[in-house]
CSV table of C-alpha atoms in Angstrom, one decimal:
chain,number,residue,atom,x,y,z
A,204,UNK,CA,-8.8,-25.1,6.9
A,205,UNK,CA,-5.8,-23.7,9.0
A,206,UNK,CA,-6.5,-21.3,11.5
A,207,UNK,CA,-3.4,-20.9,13.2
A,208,UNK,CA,-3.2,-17.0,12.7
A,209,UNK,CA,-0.1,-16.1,10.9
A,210,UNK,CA,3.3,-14.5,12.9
A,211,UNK,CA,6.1,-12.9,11.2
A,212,UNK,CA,8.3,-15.8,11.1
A,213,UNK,CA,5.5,-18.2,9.3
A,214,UNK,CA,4.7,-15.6,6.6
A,215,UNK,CA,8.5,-14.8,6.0
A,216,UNK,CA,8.6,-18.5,5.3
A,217,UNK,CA,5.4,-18.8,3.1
A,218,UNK,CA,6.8,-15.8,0.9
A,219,UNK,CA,10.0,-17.5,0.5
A,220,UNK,CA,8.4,-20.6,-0.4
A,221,UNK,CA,6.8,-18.2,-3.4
A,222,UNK,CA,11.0,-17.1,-4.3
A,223,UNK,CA,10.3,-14.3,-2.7
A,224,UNK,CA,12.0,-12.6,0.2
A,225,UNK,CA,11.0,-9.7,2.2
A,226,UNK,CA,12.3,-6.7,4.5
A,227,UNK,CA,11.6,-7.1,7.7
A,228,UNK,CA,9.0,-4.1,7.6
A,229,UNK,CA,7.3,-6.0,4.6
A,230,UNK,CA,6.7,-9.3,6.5
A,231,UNK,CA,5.7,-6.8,9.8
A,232,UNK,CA,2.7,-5.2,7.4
A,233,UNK,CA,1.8,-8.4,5.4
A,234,UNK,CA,1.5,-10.4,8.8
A,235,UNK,CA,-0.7,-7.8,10.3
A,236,UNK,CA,-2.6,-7.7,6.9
A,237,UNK,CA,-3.5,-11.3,6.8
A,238,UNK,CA,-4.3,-12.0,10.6
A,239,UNK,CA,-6.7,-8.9,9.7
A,240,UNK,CA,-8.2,-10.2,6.5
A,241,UNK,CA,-8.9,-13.7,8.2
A,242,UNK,CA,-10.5,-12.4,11.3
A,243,UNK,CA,-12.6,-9.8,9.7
A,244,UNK,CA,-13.1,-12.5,6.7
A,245,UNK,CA,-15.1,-15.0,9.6
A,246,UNK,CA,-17.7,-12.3,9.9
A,247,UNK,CA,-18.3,-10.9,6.6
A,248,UNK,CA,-17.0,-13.1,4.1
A,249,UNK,CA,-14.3,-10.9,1.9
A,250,UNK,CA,-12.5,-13.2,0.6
A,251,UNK,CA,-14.4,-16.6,1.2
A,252,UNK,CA,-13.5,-19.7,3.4
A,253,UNK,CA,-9.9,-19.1,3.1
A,254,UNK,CA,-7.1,-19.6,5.7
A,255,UNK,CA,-4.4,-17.1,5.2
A,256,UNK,CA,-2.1,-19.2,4.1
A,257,UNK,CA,-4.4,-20.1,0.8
A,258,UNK,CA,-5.1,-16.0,1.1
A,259,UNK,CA,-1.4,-15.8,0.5
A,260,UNK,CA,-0.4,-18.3,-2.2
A,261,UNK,CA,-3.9,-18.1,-4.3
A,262,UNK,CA,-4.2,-14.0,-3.7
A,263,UNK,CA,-1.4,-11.8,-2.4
A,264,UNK,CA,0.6,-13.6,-5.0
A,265,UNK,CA,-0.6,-11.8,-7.7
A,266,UNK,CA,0.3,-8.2,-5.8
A,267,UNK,CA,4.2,-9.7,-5.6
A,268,UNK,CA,4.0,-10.1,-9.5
A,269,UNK,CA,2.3,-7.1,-9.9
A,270,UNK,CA,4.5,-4.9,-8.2
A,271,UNK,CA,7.2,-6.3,-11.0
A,272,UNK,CA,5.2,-5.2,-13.8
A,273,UNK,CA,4.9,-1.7,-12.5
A,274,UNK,CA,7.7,-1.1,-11.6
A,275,UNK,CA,8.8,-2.2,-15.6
A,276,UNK,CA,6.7,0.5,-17.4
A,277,UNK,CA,7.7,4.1,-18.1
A,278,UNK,CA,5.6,6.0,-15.4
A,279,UNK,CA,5.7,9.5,-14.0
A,280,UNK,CA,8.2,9.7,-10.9
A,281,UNK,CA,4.7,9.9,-8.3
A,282,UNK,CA,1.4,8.2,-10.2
A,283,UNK,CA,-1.5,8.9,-9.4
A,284,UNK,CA,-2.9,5.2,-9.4
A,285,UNK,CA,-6.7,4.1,-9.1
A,286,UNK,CA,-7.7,0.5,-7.7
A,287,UNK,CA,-11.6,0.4,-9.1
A,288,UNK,CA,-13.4,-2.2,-7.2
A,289,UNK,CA,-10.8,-2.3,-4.5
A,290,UNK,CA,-13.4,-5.0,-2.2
A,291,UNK,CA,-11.2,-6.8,0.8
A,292,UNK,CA,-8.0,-4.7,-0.8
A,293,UNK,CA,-6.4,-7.3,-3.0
A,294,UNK,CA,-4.2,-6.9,-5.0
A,295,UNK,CA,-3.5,-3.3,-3.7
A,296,UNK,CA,-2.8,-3.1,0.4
A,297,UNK,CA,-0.2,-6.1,0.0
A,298,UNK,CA,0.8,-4.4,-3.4
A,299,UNK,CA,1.6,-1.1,-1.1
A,300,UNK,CA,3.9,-2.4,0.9
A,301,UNK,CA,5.8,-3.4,-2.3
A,302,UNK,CA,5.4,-0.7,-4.8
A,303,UNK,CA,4.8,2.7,-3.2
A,304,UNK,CA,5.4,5.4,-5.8
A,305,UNK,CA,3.0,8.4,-6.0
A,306,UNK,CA,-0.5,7.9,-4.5
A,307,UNK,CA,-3.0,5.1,-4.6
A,308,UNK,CA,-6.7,4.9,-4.3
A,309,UNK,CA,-8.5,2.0,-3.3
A,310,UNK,CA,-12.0,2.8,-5.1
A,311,UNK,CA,-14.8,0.9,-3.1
A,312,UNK,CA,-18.7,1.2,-3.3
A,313,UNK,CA,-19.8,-1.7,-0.4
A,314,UNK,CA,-19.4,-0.1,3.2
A,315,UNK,CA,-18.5,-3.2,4.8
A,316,UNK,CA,-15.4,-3.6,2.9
A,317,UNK,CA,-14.3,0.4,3.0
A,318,UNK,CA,-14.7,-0.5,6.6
A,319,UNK,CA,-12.2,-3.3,6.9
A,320,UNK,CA,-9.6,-1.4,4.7
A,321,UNK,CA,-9.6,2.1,6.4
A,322,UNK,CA,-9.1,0.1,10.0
A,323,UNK,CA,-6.1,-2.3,8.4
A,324,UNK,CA,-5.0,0.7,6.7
A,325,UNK,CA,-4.8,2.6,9.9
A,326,UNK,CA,-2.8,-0.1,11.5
A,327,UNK,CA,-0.3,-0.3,8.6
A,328,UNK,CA,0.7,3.3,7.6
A,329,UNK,CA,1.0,2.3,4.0
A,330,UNK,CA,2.8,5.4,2.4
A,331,UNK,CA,-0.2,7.8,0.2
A,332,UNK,CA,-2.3,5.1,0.2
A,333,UNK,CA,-5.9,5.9,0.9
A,334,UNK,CA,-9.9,4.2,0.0
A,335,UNK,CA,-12.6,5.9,-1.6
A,336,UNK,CA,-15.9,5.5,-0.7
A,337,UNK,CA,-18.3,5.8,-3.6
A,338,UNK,CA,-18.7,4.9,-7.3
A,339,UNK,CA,-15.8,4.9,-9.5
A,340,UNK,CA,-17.1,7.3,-12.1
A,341,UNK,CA,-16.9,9.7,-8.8
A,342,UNK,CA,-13.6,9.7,-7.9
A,343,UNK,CA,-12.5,12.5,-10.2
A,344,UNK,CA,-14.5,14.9,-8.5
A,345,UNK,CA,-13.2,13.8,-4.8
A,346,UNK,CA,-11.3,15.7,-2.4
A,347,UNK,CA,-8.4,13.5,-1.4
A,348,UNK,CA,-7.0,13.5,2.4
A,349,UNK,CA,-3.0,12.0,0.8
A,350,UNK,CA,-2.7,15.3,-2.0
A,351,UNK,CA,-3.4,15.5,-4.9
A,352,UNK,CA,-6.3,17.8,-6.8
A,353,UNK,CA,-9.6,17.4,-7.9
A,354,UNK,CA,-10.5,16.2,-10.9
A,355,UNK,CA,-6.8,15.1,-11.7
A,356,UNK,CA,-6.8,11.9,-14.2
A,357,UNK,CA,-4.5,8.9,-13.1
A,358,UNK,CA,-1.8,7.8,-14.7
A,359,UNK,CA,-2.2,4.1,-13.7
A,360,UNK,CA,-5.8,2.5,-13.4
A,361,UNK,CA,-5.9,-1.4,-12.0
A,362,UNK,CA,-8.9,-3.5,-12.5
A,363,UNK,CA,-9.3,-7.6,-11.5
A,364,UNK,CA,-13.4,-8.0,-12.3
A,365,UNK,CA,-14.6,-5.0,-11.9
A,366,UNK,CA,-16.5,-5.3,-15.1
A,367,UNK,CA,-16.1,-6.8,-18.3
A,368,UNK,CA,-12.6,-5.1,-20.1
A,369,UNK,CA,-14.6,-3.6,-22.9
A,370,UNK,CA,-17.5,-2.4,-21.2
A,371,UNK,CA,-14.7,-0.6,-18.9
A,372,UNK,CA,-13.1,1.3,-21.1
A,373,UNK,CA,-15.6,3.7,-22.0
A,374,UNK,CA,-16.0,4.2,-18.1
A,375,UNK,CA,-12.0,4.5,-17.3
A,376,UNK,CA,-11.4,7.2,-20.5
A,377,UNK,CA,-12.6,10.3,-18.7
A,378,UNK,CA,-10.3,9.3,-15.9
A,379,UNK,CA,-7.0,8.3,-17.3
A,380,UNK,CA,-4.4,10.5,-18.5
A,381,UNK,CA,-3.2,10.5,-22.3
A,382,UNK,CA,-0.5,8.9,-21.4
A,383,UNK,CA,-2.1,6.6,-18.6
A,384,UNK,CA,-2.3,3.0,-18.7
A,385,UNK,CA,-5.1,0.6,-17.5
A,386,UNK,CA,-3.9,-2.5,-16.5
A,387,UNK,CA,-6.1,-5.7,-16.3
A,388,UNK,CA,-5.4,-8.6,-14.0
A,389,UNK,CA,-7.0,-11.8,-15.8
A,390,UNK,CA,-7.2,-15.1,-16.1
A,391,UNK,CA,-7.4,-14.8,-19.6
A,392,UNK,CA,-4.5,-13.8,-22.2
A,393,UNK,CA,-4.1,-10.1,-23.2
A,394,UNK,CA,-6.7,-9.5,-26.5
A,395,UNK,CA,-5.6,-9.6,-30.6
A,396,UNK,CA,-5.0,-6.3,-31.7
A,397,UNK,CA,-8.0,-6.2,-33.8
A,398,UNK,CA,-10.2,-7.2,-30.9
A,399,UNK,CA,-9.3,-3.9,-29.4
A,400,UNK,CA,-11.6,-1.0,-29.5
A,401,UNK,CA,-11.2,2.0,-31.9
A,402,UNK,CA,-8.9,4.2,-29.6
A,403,UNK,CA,-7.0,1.9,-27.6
A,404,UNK,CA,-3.8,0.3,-28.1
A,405,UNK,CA,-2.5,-2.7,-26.1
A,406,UNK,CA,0.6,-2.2,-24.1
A,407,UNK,CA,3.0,-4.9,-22.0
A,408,UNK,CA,1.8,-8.0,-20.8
A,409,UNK,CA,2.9,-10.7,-18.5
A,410,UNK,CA,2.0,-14.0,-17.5
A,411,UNK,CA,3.1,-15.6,-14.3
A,412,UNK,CA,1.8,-19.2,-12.2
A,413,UNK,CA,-0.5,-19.6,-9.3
A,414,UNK,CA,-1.3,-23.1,-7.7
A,415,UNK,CA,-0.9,-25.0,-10.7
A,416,UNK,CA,-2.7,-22.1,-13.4
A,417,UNK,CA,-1.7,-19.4,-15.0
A,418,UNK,CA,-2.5,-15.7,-14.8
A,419,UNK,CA,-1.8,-12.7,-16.7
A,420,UNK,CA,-1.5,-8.6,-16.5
A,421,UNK,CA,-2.3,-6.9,-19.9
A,422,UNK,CA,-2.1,-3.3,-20.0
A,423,UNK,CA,-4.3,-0.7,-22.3
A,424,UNK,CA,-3.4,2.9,-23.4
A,425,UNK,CA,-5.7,5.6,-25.2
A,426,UNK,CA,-4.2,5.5,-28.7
């Protein structure tokens, strides 16, 4: 495992390696994010044994991708966008420092991890980004420090295995707007039509590689 920590210049390359090139205040945030995530990582484990390199090709790719796919769909000029089971912050701190419309809330339950995200976050100054701390049938009823009001649905929900995709979506109605979207990130291919749930529709998908596999984003409306 490497364990040279990461500098600007090494990351800038890494990412290009990917086809993608950064600003110089991207690489700034995403270098400080992974020298974080792999320090904190050797005392509690967020993210496995994992150098930042693998961190970056295996896991911060999918937040590159990702901020593609948002930025396709029709959204409201400042989402409100929720990140249930948010853990060491991936897909959505590196996703931050690529896609920063509206406000985004990293919903996390396990302490240890809302602790590692509020301190990187307080190093980064990632535009109305904040984490909750608490269960994600909560969060509606949260004051939030970035604006906002209580009890306001979201217009974009993320999930990557929070729970099982079905069982979610009788969780994520209450919180999602009419016209909100809940977007999974899988391993799997978006569902048939007639798999779906009376009252849900399937939106966009996407599929895109990561060392030698293939993920996917499928997105979910109410109907």
């Amino acid at each position: 495992m490497i364990t040279t920590a990461p500098t600007q210049k090494m990351v800038a390359a890494a990412t290009a390696r990917l086809g993608r090139s950064l600003s110089v205040t991207q690489t700034k945030r995403l270098t400080a994010y992974l020298d974080q995530l792999v320090k904190w990582n050797r005392k509690m484990n967020l993210v496995g044994k994992a150098d930042w390199q693998s961190v970056l090709k295996t896991l911060v790719v999918d937040s590159l991708f990702l901020a593609d796919f948002l930025a396709g769909l029709t959204l409201p000029k400042k989402p409100l966008t929720l990140d249930l089971g948010a853990g060491a912050g991936l897909p959505g701190i590196p996703l931050r420092m690529f896609w920063q419309p509206g406000e985004y809330r990293l919903v996390e339950l396990r302490e240890k991890r809302v602790l590692f995200m509020r301190s990187v976050l307080g190093k980064l100054q990632l535009p109305g980004t904040e984490v909750f701390h608490g269960r994600a049938e909560d969060i509606l009823d949260a004051k939030s420090d970035i604006g906002g009001t209580e009890g306001q649905q979201a217009n974009v929900i993320l999930s990557r295995a929070f729970m099982p995709w079905k069982k979610m979506l009788t969780l994520v109605r209450p919180m999602l707007a009419p016209d909100g979207v809940l977007i999974i990130l899988s391993n799997d291919p978006p569902p048939e039509t007639d798999d779906l749930p009376t009252g849900w529709r399937s939106g966009k998908s996407a599929d895109y590689p990561v060392a030698g596999t293939t993920r996917y984003f499928w997105s979910l409306s109410p109907a």
